[in-house]
PDB file of C-alpha atoms in Angstrom:
ATOM      1  CA  UNK A   1    -100.893 -52.189 -60.513  1.00 74.00           C
ATOM      2  CA  UNK A   2     -98.118 -54.356 -59.104  1.00 82.00           C
ATOM      3  CA  UNK A   3     -94.647 -53.388 -57.907  1.00 87.00           C
ATOM      4  CA  UNK A   4     -93.155 -53.572 -61.410  1.00 89.00           C
ATOM      5  CA  UNK A   5     -95.879 -51.262 -62.786  1.00 85.00           C
ATOM      6  CA  UNK A   6     -95.193 -48.684 -60.067  1.00 86.00           C
ATOM      7  CA  UNK A   7     -91.449 -48.972 -60.671  1.00 91.00           C
ATOM      8  CA  UNK A   8     -91.828 -48.323 -64.412  1.00 87.00           C
ATOM      9  CA  UNK A   9     -94.135 -45.366 -63.778  1.00 85.00           C
ATOM     10  CA  UNK A  10     -91.804 -43.905 -61.168  1.00 88.00           C
ATOM     11  CA  UNK A  11     -88.732 -44.233 -63.391  1.00 91.00           C
ATOM     12  CA  UNK A  12     -90.594 -42.599 -66.275  1.00 88.00           C
ATOM     13  CA  UNK A  13     -91.747 -39.604 -64.199  1.00 88.00           C
ATOM     14  CA  UNK A  14     -88.310 -39.084 -62.649  1.00 91.00           C
ATOM     15  CA  UNK A  15     -86.655 -39.380 -66.068  1.00 90.00           C
ATOM     16  CA  UNK A  16     -88.938 -36.708 -67.539  1.00 88.00           C
ATOM     17  CA  UNK A  17     -88.323 -34.306 -64.628  1.00 89.00           C
ATOM     18  CA  UNK A  18     -84.551 -34.903 -64.638  1.00 89.00           C
ATOM     19  CA  UNK A  19     -84.451 -34.362 -68.392  1.00 88.00           C
ATOM     20  CA  UNK A  20     -86.086 -30.966 -67.931  1.00 88.00           C
ATOM     21  CA  UNK A  21     -83.597 -30.073 -65.176  1.00 88.00           C
ATOM     22  CA  UNK A  22     -80.581 -31.317 -67.179  1.00 89.00           C
ATOM     23  CA  UNK A  23     -81.583 -29.478 -70.371  1.00 87.00           C
ATOM     24  CA  UNK A  24     -82.418 -26.303 -68.452  1.00 86.00           C
ATOM     25  CA  UNK A  25     -78.912 -26.006 -66.979  1.00 84.00           C
ATOM     26  CA  UNK A  26     -77.390 -25.171 -70.363  1.00 83.00           C
ATOM     27  CA  UNK A  27     -79.829 -22.371 -71.232  1.00 83.00           C
ATOM     28  CA  UNK A  28     -78.474 -18.834 -71.143  1.00 84.00           C
ATOM     29  CA  UNK A  29     -81.018 -16.685 -73.001  1.00 86.00           C
ATOM     30  CA  UNK A  30     -84.645 -16.313 -74.044  1.00 85.00           C
ATOM     31  CA  UNK A  31     -83.733 -17.784 -77.412  1.00 86.00           C
ATOM     32  CA  UNK A  32     -82.345 -20.884 -75.688  1.00 88.00           C
ATOM     33  CA  UNK A  33     -85.434 -21.312 -73.522  1.00 89.00           C
ATOM     34  CA  UNK A  34     -88.145 -20.598 -76.087  1.00 89.00           C
ATOM     35  CA  UNK A  35     -86.405 -21.668 -79.330  1.00 89.00           C
ATOM     36  CA  UNK A  36     -83.721 -24.166 -78.224  1.00 88.00           C
ATOM     37  CA  UNK A  37     -81.145 -21.809 -79.720  1.00 86.00           C
ATOM     38  CA  UNK A  38     -82.744 -22.290 -83.159  1.00 89.00           C
ATOM     39  CA  UNK A  39     -80.716 -25.449 -83.543  1.00 88.00           C
ATOM     40  CA  UNK A  40     -83.151 -28.388 -83.499  1.00 91.00           C
ATOM     41  CA  UNK A  41     -82.784 -30.893 -86.371  1.00 93.00           C
ATOM     42  CA  UNK A  42     -85.782 -31.354 -88.629  1.00 93.00           C
ATOM     43  CA  UNK A  43     -86.488 -34.968 -87.631  1.00 93.00           C
ATOM     44  CA  UNK A  44     -86.773 -34.046 -83.949  1.00 93.00           C
ATOM     45  CA  UNK A  45     -89.058 -31.119 -84.755  1.00 93.00           C
ATOM     46  CA  UNK A  46     -91.186 -33.391 -86.947  1.00 93.00           C
ATOM     47  CA  UNK A  47     -91.584 -36.042 -84.243  1.00 93.00           C
ATOM     48  CA  UNK A  48     -92.497 -33.345 -81.723  1.00 92.00           C
ATOM     49  CA  UNK A  49     -95.104 -31.876 -84.089  1.00 90.00           C
ATOM     50  CA  UNK A  50     -96.614 -35.339 -84.577  1.00 89.00           C
ATOM     51  CA  UNK A  51     -96.567 -36.004 -80.829  1.00 87.00           C
ATOM     52  CA  UNK A  52     -98.342 -32.730 -80.087  1.00 83.00           C
ATOM     53  CA  UNK A  53    -101.358 -34.107 -81.958  1.00 78.00           C
ATOM     54  CA  UNK A  54    -101.401 -37.334 -79.916  1.00 76.00           C
ATOM     55  CA  UNK A  55    -102.896 -37.818 -76.467  1.00 71.00           C
ATOM     56  CA  UNK A  56    -105.161 -40.145 -74.547  1.00 69.00           C
ATOM     57  CA  UNK A  57    -107.989 -38.523 -76.518  1.00 75.00           C
ATOM     58  CA  UNK A  58    -106.553 -40.031 -79.705  1.00 78.00           C
ATOM     59  CA  UNK A  59    -106.198 -43.479 -78.168  1.00 79.00           C
ATOM     60  CA  UNK A  60    -109.731 -43.388 -76.750  1.00 80.00           C
ATOM     61  CA  UNK A  61    -111.661 -41.086 -79.064  1.00 83.00           C
ATOM     62  CA  UNK A  62    -110.678 -42.256 -82.548  1.00 86.00           C
ATOM     63  CA  UNK A  63    -111.487 -45.973 -82.037  1.00 88.00           C
ATOM     64  CA  UNK A  64    -114.689 -45.026 -80.196  1.00 88.00           C
ATOM     65  CA  UNK A  65    -115.786 -42.769 -83.065  1.00 87.00           C
ATOM     66  CA  UNK A  66    -115.215 -45.559 -85.583  1.00 87.00           C
ATOM     67  CA  UNK A  67    -116.752 -48.408 -83.565  1.00 86.00           C
ATOM     68  CA  UNK A  68    -119.382 -46.834 -81.312  1.00 85.00           C
ATOM     69  CA  UNK A  69    -120.475 -43.303 -82.155  1.00 83.00           C
ATOM     70  CA  UNK A  70    -123.835 -43.112 -83.981  1.00 82.00           C
ATOM     71  CA  UNK A  71    -123.110 -42.046 -87.545  1.00 78.00           C
ATOM     72  CA  UNK A  72    -119.383 -42.577 -87.018  1.00 80.00           C
ATOM     73  CA  UNK A  73    -116.907 -44.795 -88.816  1.00 81.00           C
ATOM     74  CA  UNK A  74    -113.937 -44.465 -91.132  1.00 84.00           C
ATOM     75  CA  UNK A  75    -115.472 -41.375 -92.743  1.00 84.00           C
ATOM     76  CA  UNK A  76    -113.336 -39.429 -90.286  1.00 81.00           C
ATOM     77  CA  UNK A  77    -110.376 -40.247 -92.581  1.00 84.00           C
ATOM     78  CA  UNK A  78    -111.762 -37.791 -95.150  1.00 85.00           C
ATOM     79  CA  UNK A  79    -110.216 -35.002 -93.080  1.00 84.00           C
ATOM     80  CA  UNK A  80    -106.757 -36.444 -93.747  1.00 85.00           C
ATOM     81  CA  UNK A  81    -106.944 -35.642 -97.457  1.00 87.00           C
ATOM     82  CA  UNK A  82    -106.763 -31.948 -96.529  1.00 89.00           C
ATOM     83  CA  UNK A  83    -103.378 -32.382 -94.825  1.00 88.00           C
ATOM     84  CA  UNK A  84    -101.161 -32.266 -97.964  1.00 88.00           C
ATOM     85  CA  UNK A  85    -102.937 -29.123 -99.232  1.00 90.00           C
ATOM     86  CA  UNK A  86    -102.478 -27.294 -95.938  1.00 90.00           C
ATOM     87  CA  UNK A  87     -98.868 -28.488 -95.583  1.00 90.00           C
ATOM     88  CA  UNK A  88     -97.886 -27.144 -99.008  1.00 91.00           C
ATOM     89  CA  UNK A  89     -99.298 -23.688 -98.325  1.00 93.00           C
ATOM     90  CA  UNK A  90     -97.662 -23.455 -94.903  1.00 92.00           C
ATOM     91  CA  UNK A  91     -94.309 -24.704 -96.206  1.00 92.00           C
ATOM     92  CA  UNK A  92     -94.261 -22.283 -99.133  1.00 92.00           C
ATOM     93  CA  UNK A  93     -95.693 -19.136 -97.533  1.00 91.00           C
ATOM     94  CA  UNK A  94     -96.021 -19.195 -93.743  1.00 91.00           C
ATOM     95  CA  UNK A  95     -92.764 -20.839 -92.605  1.00 92.00           C
ATOM     96  CA  UNK A  96     -90.449 -18.547 -94.661  1.00 93.00           C
ATOM     97  CA  UNK A  97     -92.168 -15.469 -93.202  1.00 91.00           C
ATOM     98  CA  UNK A  98     -91.727 -16.605 -89.605  1.00 89.00           C
ATOM     99  CA  UNK A  99     -88.060 -17.478 -90.042  1.00 89.00           C
ATOM    100  CA  UNK A 100     -87.236 -14.415 -92.113  1.00 89.00           C
ATOM    101  CA  UNK A 101     -88.511 -12.045 -89.423  1.00 88.00           C
ATOM    102  CA  UNK A 102     -86.534 -13.829 -86.676  1.00 87.00           C
ATOM    103  CA  UNK A 103     -89.367 -13.716 -84.116  1.00 88.00           C
ATOM    104  CA  UNK A 104     -89.515 -15.737 -80.891  1.00 89.00           C
ATOM    105  CA  UNK A 105     -93.264 -16.388 -81.168  1.00 88.00           C
ATOM    106  CA  UNK A 106     -95.971 -15.902 -83.766  1.00 90.00           C
ATOM    107  CA  UNK A 107     -97.454 -13.195 -81.538  1.00 91.00           C
ATOM    108  CA  UNK A 108     -94.268 -11.160 -81.842  1.00 91.00           C
ATOM    109  CA  UNK A 109     -94.737 -11.345 -85.602  1.00 91.00           C
ATOM    110  CA  UNK A 110     -98.354 -10.218 -85.254  1.00 91.00           C
ATOM    111  CA  UNK A 111     -97.242  -7.228 -83.216  1.00 93.00           C
ATOM    112  CA  UNK A 112     -94.705  -6.230 -85.868  1.00 91.00           C
ATOM    113  CA  UNK A 113     -97.262  -6.695 -88.637  1.00 91.00           C
ATOM    114  CA  UNK A 114    -100.497  -5.406 -87.065  1.00 94.00           C
ATOM    115  CA  UNK A 115     -99.609  -3.696 -83.784  1.00 94.00           C
ATOM    116  CA  UNK A 116     -99.688  -4.430 -80.011  1.00 94.00           C
ATOM    117  CA  UNK A 117    -103.502  -4.621 -79.773  1.00 95.00           C
ATOM    118  CA  UNK A 118    -103.659  -7.496 -82.271  1.00 94.00           C
ATOM    119  CA  UNK A 119    -100.886  -9.324 -80.442  1.00 93.00           C
ATOM    120  CA  UNK A 120    -102.642  -8.957 -77.089  1.00 94.00           C
ATOM    121  CA  UNK A 121    -106.095  -9.975 -78.307  1.00 95.00           C
ATOM    122  CA  UNK A 122    -104.960 -13.032 -80.278  1.00 92.00           C
ATOM    123  CA  UNK A 123    -102.571 -14.227 -77.570  1.00 92.00           C
ATOM    124  CA  UNK A 124    -105.404 -14.039 -75.024  1.00 94.00           C
ATOM    125  CA  UNK A 125    -107.690 -15.945 -77.404  1.00 93.00           C
ATOM    126  CA  UNK A 126    -105.030 -18.616 -77.790  1.00 91.00           C
ATOM    127  CA  UNK A 127    -104.418 -18.891 -74.047  1.00 91.00           C
ATOM    128  CA  UNK A 128    -108.137 -19.273 -73.332  1.00 93.00           C
ATOM    129  CA  UNK A 129    -108.819 -21.785 -76.117  1.00 90.00           C
ATOM    130  CA  UNK A 130    -105.618 -23.764 -75.495  1.00 87.00           C
ATOM    131  CA  UNK A 131    -106.328 -23.826 -71.774  1.00 89.00           C
ATOM    132  CA  UNK A 132    -109.743 -25.364 -72.422  1.00 91.00           C
ATOM    133  CA  UNK A 133    -108.328 -27.876 -74.910  1.00 86.00           C
ATOM    134  CA  UNK A 134    -105.477 -28.814 -72.569  1.00 85.00           C
ATOM    135  CA  UNK A 135    -108.017 -29.317 -69.799  1.00 89.00           C
ATOM    136  CA  UNK A 136    -109.913 -31.843 -71.911  1.00 86.00           C
ATOM    137  CA  UNK A 137    -106.687 -33.693 -72.808  1.00 82.00           C
ATOM    138  CA  UNK A 138    -105.603 -33.681 -69.157  1.00 88.00           C
ATOM    139  CA  UNK A 139    -108.989 -35.037 -68.050  1.00 88.00           C
ATOM    140  CA  UNK A 140    -108.966 -37.824 -70.658  1.00 83.00           C
ATOM    141  CA  UNK A 141    -105.447 -38.843 -69.646  1.00 83.00           C
ATOM    142  CA  UNK A 142    -106.370 -38.712 -65.959  1.00 88.00           C
ATOM    143  CA  UNK A 143    -109.453 -40.891 -66.436  1.00 88.00           C
ATOM    144  CA  UNK A 144    -107.327 -43.665 -67.923  1.00 83.00           C
ATOM    145  CA  UNK A 145    -104.541 -43.180 -65.381  1.00 85.00           C
ATOM    146  CA  UNK A 146    -106.887 -43.135 -62.394  1.00 89.00           C
ATOM    147  CA  UNK A 147    -108.297 -46.514 -63.457  1.00 87.00           C
ATOM    148  CA  UNK A 148    -104.801 -48.000 -63.833  1.00 84.00           C
ATOM    149  CA  UNK A 149    -103.542 -46.564 -60.537  1.00 83.00           C
ATOM    150  CA  UNK A 150    -106.829 -47.163 -58.704  1.00 84.00           C
ATOM    151  CA  UNK A 151    -106.767 -43.562 -57.489  1.00 86.00           C
ATOM    152  CA  UNK A 152    -109.539 -40.940 -57.318  1.00 91.00           C
ATOM    153  CA  UNK A 153    -109.759 -38.690 -60.372  1.00 91.00           C
ATOM    154  CA  UNK A 154    -108.971 -35.361 -58.684  1.00 92.00           C
ATOM    155  CA  UNK A 155    -105.514 -36.268 -57.269  1.00 91.00           C
ATOM    156  CA  UNK A 156    -104.674 -37.971 -60.567  1.00 91.00           C
ATOM    157  CA  UNK A 157    -105.372 -34.722 -62.452  1.00 92.00           C
ATOM    158  CA  UNK A 158    -103.162 -32.836 -59.974  1.00 92.00           C
ATOM    159  CA  UNK A 159    -100.357 -35.391 -60.276  1.00 88.00           C
ATOM    160  CA  UNK A 160    -100.221 -35.335 -64.075  1.00 89.00           C
ATOM    161  CA  UNK A 161    -100.614 -31.549 -64.205  1.00 90.00           C
ATOM    162  CA  UNK A 162     -97.825 -30.901 -61.686  1.00 90.00           C
ATOM    163  CA  UNK A 163     -95.372 -33.251 -63.417  1.00 87.00           C
ATOM    164  CA  UNK A 164     -96.108 -31.625 -66.796  1.00 85.00           C
ATOM    165  CA  UNK A 165     -95.651 -28.109 -65.427  1.00 87.00           C
ATOM    166  CA  UNK A 166     -92.388 -28.989 -63.643  1.00 88.00           C
ATOM    167  CA  UNK A 167     -90.495 -30.504 -66.590  1.00 84.00           C
ATOM    168  CA  UNK A 168     -91.645 -27.920 -69.137  1.00 83.00           C
ATOM    169  CA  UNK A 169     -90.853 -24.996 -66.800  1.00 87.00           C
ATOM    170  CA  UNK A 170     -87.405 -26.342 -66.010  1.00 87.00           C
ATOM    171  CA  UNK A 171     -86.351 -27.321 -69.519  1.00 86.00           C
ATOM    172  CA  UNK A 172     -88.161 -24.993 -71.901  1.00 88.00           C
ATOM    173  CA  UNK A 173     -88.972 -25.950 -75.471  1.00 90.00           C
ATOM    174  CA  UNK A 174     -86.003 -28.324 -75.878  1.00 91.00           C
ATOM    175  CA  UNK A 175     -87.148 -30.479 -72.947  1.00 89.00           C
ATOM    176  CA  UNK A 176     -90.672 -30.299 -74.324  1.00 89.00           C
ATOM    177  CA  UNK A 177     -89.509 -31.610 -77.699  1.00 92.00           C
ATOM    178  CA  UNK A 178     -87.452 -34.412 -76.149  1.00 91.00           C
ATOM    179  CA  UNK A 179     -90.344 -35.498 -73.925  1.00 89.00           C
ATOM    180  CA  UNK A 180     -92.694 -35.309 -76.931  1.00 89.00           C
ATOM    181  CA  UNK A 181     -90.506 -37.795 -78.802  1.00 92.00           C
ATOM    182  CA  UNK A 182     -90.399 -40.158 -75.828  1.00 90.00           C
ATOM    183  CA  UNK A 183     -94.160 -39.935 -75.330  1.00 88.00           C
ATOM    184  CA  UNK A 184     -94.796 -40.516 -79.045  1.00 91.00           C
ATOM    185  CA  UNK A 185     -92.766 -43.728 -78.919  1.00 91.00           C
ATOM    186  CA  UNK A 186     -94.674 -44.899 -75.834  1.00 89.00           C
ATOM    187  CA  UNK A 187     -98.134 -43.997 -77.153  1.00 87.00           C
ATOM    188  CA  UNK A 188     -97.585 -45.420 -80.626  1.00 90.00           C
ATOM    189  CA  UNK A 189     -96.030 -48.598 -79.226  1.00 91.00           C
ATOM    190  CA  UNK A 190     -98.914 -48.897 -76.787  1.00 88.00           C
ATOM    191  CA  UNK A 191    -101.435 -48.529 -79.586  1.00 89.00           C
ATOM    192  CA  UNK A 192     -99.682 -51.223 -81.642  1.00 92.00           C
ATOM    193  CA  UNK A 193     -99.641 -53.566 -78.632  1.00 93.00           C
ATOM    194  CA  UNK A 194    -103.357 -52.911 -78.040  1.00 89.00           C
ATOM    195  CA  UNK A 195    -104.005 -53.603 -81.709  1.00 90.00           C
ATOM    196  CA  UNK A 196    -102.137 -56.918 -81.648  1.00 92.00           C
ATOM    197  CA  UNK A 197    -104.017 -58.000 -78.508  1.00 91.00           C
ATOM    198  CA  UNK A 198    -107.346 -56.996 -80.052  1.00 89.00           C
ATOM    199  CA  UNK A 199    -106.618 -58.840 -83.305  1.00 87.00           C
ATOM    200  CA  UNK A 200    -105.800 -61.943 -81.272  1.00 87.00           C
ATOM    201  CA  UNK A 201    -109.020 -61.617 -79.250  1.00 85.00           C
ATOM    202  CA  UNK A 202    -111.169 -61.163 -82.349  1.00 83.00           C
ATOM    203  CA  UNK A 203    -109.798 -64.245 -84.102  1.00 73.00           C
ATOM    204  CA  UNK A 204    -112.573 -65.948 -86.019  1.00 60.00           C
ATOM    205  CA  UNK A 205    -115.442 -64.789 -83.814  1.00 57.00           C
ATOM    206  CA  UNK A 206    -118.839 -64.239 -85.333  1.00 55.00           C
ATOM    207  CA  UNK A 207    -121.173 -61.447 -84.180  1.00 52.00           C
ATOM    208  CA  UNK A 208    -123.544 -62.315 -81.342  1.00 50.00           C
ATOM    209  CA  UNK A 209    -126.804 -63.727 -82.622  1.00 51.00           C
ATOM    210  CA  UNK A 210    -125.504 -63.756 -86.184  1.00 55.00           C
ATOM    211  CA  UNK A 211    -125.952 -59.985 -86.490  1.00 60.00           C
ATOM    212  CA  UNK A 212    -124.191 -58.743 -89.642  1.00 63.00           C
ATOM    213  CA  UNK A 213    -121.407 -56.224 -89.219  1.00 66.00           C
ATOM    214  CA  UNK A 214    -122.397 -52.588 -89.912  1.00 71.00           C
ATOM    215  CA  UNK A 215    -120.684 -52.136 -93.258  1.00 76.00           C
ATOM    216  CA  UNK A 216    -121.399 -48.393 -93.294  1.00 76.00           C
ATOM    217  CA  UNK A 217    -118.770 -47.943 -90.562  1.00 78.00           C
ATOM    218  CA  UNK A 218    -116.116 -49.185 -92.994  1.00 79.00           C
ATOM    219  CA  UNK A 219    -117.092 -46.566 -95.561  1.00 80.00           C
ATOM    220  CA  UNK A 220    -114.402 -43.885 -96.055  1.00 79.00           C
ATOM    221  CA  UNK A 221    -115.838 -41.659 -98.808  1.00 80.00           C
ATOM    222  CA  UNK A 222    -119.236 -39.997 -98.731  1.00 74.00           C
ATOM    223  CA  UNK A 223    -119.368 -37.850-101.821  1.00 70.00           C
ATOM    224  CA  UNK A 224    -123.027 -36.870-101.441  1.00 68.00           C
ATOM    225  CA  UNK A 225    -123.853 -33.634 -99.678  1.00 64.00           C
ATOM    226  CA  UNK A 226    -122.160 -30.246 -99.704  1.00 67.00           C
ATOM    227  CA  UNK A 227    -122.828 -29.420 -96.067  1.00 65.00           C
ATOM    228  CA  UNK A 228    -125.186 -26.581 -96.997  1.00 70.00           C
ATOM    229  CA  UNK A 229    -128.426 -27.415 -95.189  1.00 68.00           C
ATOM    230  CA  UNK A 230    -128.679 -30.898 -96.681  1.00 67.00           C
ATOM    231  CA  UNK A 231    -128.808 -32.613 -93.283  1.00 69.00           C
ATOM    232  CA  UNK A 232    -125.638 -34.644 -93.913  1.00 69.00           C
ATOM    233  CA  UNK A 233    -123.257 -34.642 -90.942  1.00 73.00           C
ATOM    234  CA  UNK A 234    -120.213 -35.774 -92.932  1.00 78.00           C
ATOM    235  CA  UNK A 235    -119.343 -35.317 -96.582  1.00 78.00           C
ATOM    236  CA  UNK A 236    -116.133 -35.400 -98.600  1.00 83.00           C
ATOM    237  CA  UNK A 237    -116.158 -31.849 -99.959  1.00 85.00           C
ATOM    238  CA  UNK A 238    -117.106 -29.996 -96.751  1.00 85.00           C
ATOM    239  CA  UNK A 239    -114.571 -32.078 -94.823  1.00 85.00           C
ATOM    240  CA  UNK A 240    -111.887 -31.406 -97.439  1.00 88.00           C
ATOM    241  CA  UNK A 241    -112.490 -27.637 -97.447  1.00 89.00           C
ATOM    242  CA  UNK A 242    -113.081 -27.433 -93.708  1.00 89.00           C
ATOM    243  CA  UNK A 243    -110.104 -29.692 -93.016  1.00 89.00           C
ATOM    244  CA  UNK A 244    -107.880 -27.475 -95.163  1.00 92.00           C
ATOM    245  CA  UNK A 245    -108.619 -24.408 -93.032  1.00 93.00           C
ATOM    246  CA  UNK A 246    -108.549 -26.468 -89.842  1.00 89.00           C
ATOM    247  CA  UNK A 247    -105.028 -27.784 -90.507  1.00 90.00           C
ATOM    248  CA  UNK A 248    -103.881 -24.483 -91.999  1.00 91.00           C
ATOM    249  CA  UNK A 249    -104.750 -22.783 -88.715  1.00 89.00           C
ATOM    250  CA  UNK A 250    -103.416 -25.639 -86.622  1.00 86.00           C
ATOM    251  CA  UNK A 251     -99.988 -26.008 -88.221  1.00 88.00           C
ATOM    252  CA  UNK A 252     -99.528 -22.402 -89.318  1.00 88.00           C
ATOM    253  CA  UNK A 253    -101.211 -20.268 -86.650  1.00 87.00           C
ATOM    254  CA  UNK A 254    -101.323 -22.385 -83.484  1.00 86.00           C
ATOM    255  CA  UNK A 255     -98.545 -21.411 -81.078  1.00 87.00           C
ATOM    256  CA  UNK A 256     -98.120 -24.962 -79.774  1.00 85.00           C
ATOM    257  CA  UNK A 257     -97.170 -26.127 -83.284  1.00 86.00           C
ATOM    258  CA  UNK A 258     -95.447 -23.091 -84.782  1.00 89.00           C
ATOM    259  CA  UNK A 259     -93.175 -22.688 -81.742  1.00 90.00           C
ATOM    260  CA  UNK A 260     -91.661 -26.053 -82.620  1.00 92.00           C
ATOM    261  CA  UNK A 261     -91.176 -24.994 -86.233  1.00 92.00           C
ATOM    262  CA  UNK A 262     -89.354 -21.869 -85.023  1.00 92.00           C
ATOM    263  CA  UNK A 263     -86.785 -24.038 -83.204  1.00 92.00           C
ATOM    264  CA  UNK A 264     -85.534 -25.490 -86.505  1.00 91.00           C
ATOM    265  CA  UNK A 265     -82.130 -24.407 -87.815  1.00 87.00           C
ATOM    266  CA  UNK A 266     -83.678 -22.496 -90.696  1.00 88.00           C
ATOM    267  CA  UNK A 267     -86.500 -22.291 -93.202  1.00 92.00           C
ATOM    268  CA  UNK A 268     -85.497 -25.436 -95.085  1.00 93.00           C
ATOM    269  CA  UNK A 269     -85.219 -27.452 -91.881  1.00 93.00           C
ATOM    270  CA  UNK A 270     -88.681 -26.300 -90.762  1.00 92.00           C
ATOM    271  CA  UNK A 271     -90.113 -27.175 -94.175  1.00 93.00           C
ATOM    272  CA  UNK A 272     -88.536 -30.634 -93.978  1.00 93.00           C
ATOM    273  CA  UNK A 273     -90.037 -31.076 -90.509  1.00 93.00           C
ATOM    274  CA  UNK A 274     -93.518 -30.408 -91.902  1.00 91.00           C
ATOM    275  CA  UNK A 275     -92.859 -32.802 -94.775  1.00 92.00           C
ATOM    276  CA  UNK A 276     -91.778 -35.558 -92.369  1.00 92.00           C
ATOM    277  CA  UNK A 277     -94.817 -34.808 -90.221  1.00 89.00           C
ATOM    278  CA  UNK A 278     -97.032 -35.351 -93.248  1.00 86.00           C
ATOM    279  CA  UNK A 279     -95.401 -38.733 -93.872  1.00 88.00           C
ATOM    280  CA  UNK A 280     -95.708 -39.882 -90.265  1.00 89.00           C
ATOM    281  CA  UNK A 281     -99.174 -38.604 -89.448  1.00 87.00           C
ATOM    282  CA  UNK A 282    -101.142 -40.924 -91.729  1.00 87.00           C
ATOM    283  CA  UNK A 283     -99.594 -44.202 -90.433  1.00 90.00           C
ATOM    284  CA  UNK A 284    -100.293 -42.981 -86.890  1.00 89.00           C
ATOM    285  CA  UNK A 285    -103.911 -42.206 -87.747  1.00 88.00           C
ATOM    286  CA  UNK A 286    -104.271 -45.603 -89.429  1.00 89.00           C
ATOM    287  CA  UNK A 287    -103.013 -47.255 -86.236  1.00 90.00           C
ATOM    288  CA  UNK A 288    -105.775 -45.640 -84.169  1.00 88.00           C
ATOM    289  CA  UNK A 289    -108.367 -46.315 -86.848  1.00 88.00           C
ATOM    290  CA  UNK A 290    -107.360 -49.982 -86.972  1.00 90.00           C
ATOM    291  CA  UNK A 291    -108.212 -50.259 -83.289  1.00 90.00           C
ATOM    292  CA  UNK A 292    -111.707 -49.038 -84.124  1.00 88.00           C
ATOM    293  CA  UNK A 293    -112.024 -51.411 -87.075  1.00 88.00           C
ATOM    294  CA  UNK A 294    -111.274 -54.480 -84.948  1.00 89.00           C
ATOM    295  CA  UNK A 295    -113.397 -53.191 -82.078  1.00 88.00           C
ATOM    296  CA  UNK A 296    -116.507 -53.471 -84.276  1.00 86.00           C
ATOM    297  CA  UNK A 297    -116.574 -57.308 -84.566  1.00 85.00           C
ATOM    298  CA  UNK A 298    -115.159 -57.730 -81.044  1.00 87.00           C
ATOM    299  CA  UNK A 299    -117.913 -55.668 -79.394  1.00 84.00           C
ATOM    300  CA  UNK A 300    -120.597 -57.412 -81.422  1.00 81.00           C
ATOM    301  CA  UNK A 301    -119.255 -60.808 -80.392  1.00 80.00           C
ATOM    302  CA  UNK A 302    -118.793 -59.699 -76.771  1.00 79.00           C
ATOM    303  CA  UNK A 303    -121.430 -57.012 -76.086  1.00 78.00           C
ATOM    304  CA  UNK A 304    -120.926 -57.330 -72.314  1.00 78.00           C
TER     305      UNK A 304
END
């Protein structure tokens, strides 16, 4: 890290915090803070929804799964075929219900539909599970950041956690959406830069010792196996069915995603946001997967 690196990092952190402060000054009600006054355009909601799925885990984990994990490879893409099915169901059934009832959170809807006990139990389940998931994302981000900053891991975790808490507390959901968009641009651009560097490094290299490339890692479809005690870890049909319920729960029942859909101007805007998300998600996934694809020959040519 040189002076320019520190300057860029400092400007970015201060910009994020100031954005939260600036946005927060105009908020006058709970609806402003939690729903941005129900006035967010669909394209901003869509970019925020996409960004919520992206973190250092994506940048590290997806290429590693494709290039390094035993039994891994492009078969992970089979999950993506479940996205359109889940999106259609959520757009047609779930989103209209949320907007018609005028709730501030999905847990308010659950209380109206099933009673206070259901709201309490499911909100606690979400807080516990999301807290664990956020901890993993925070750790992955901190590992990368600590290497770049040459700092111990523990203070790096504290630094990133404090900055995140400050700007989201000050600015509410609107600041969260704006920062999501900024972070998506940075992460996606960073991934594309990494990809261009990696492609340049690979060039015309041949694997060390003439070892052939593992072609099974380039395999996308594995139609054999139904996932019912057949010993197969990955298969098209179990990943399609499982992915459908995974993304149905994620986009339709996960507070971190549905809260963004509730900020849209209306049902049609929220539906458009999900449609745009579906269009943007696959190119983003392909970007990360491409890193893994080019890592395979690079690591074989340079095992050290």
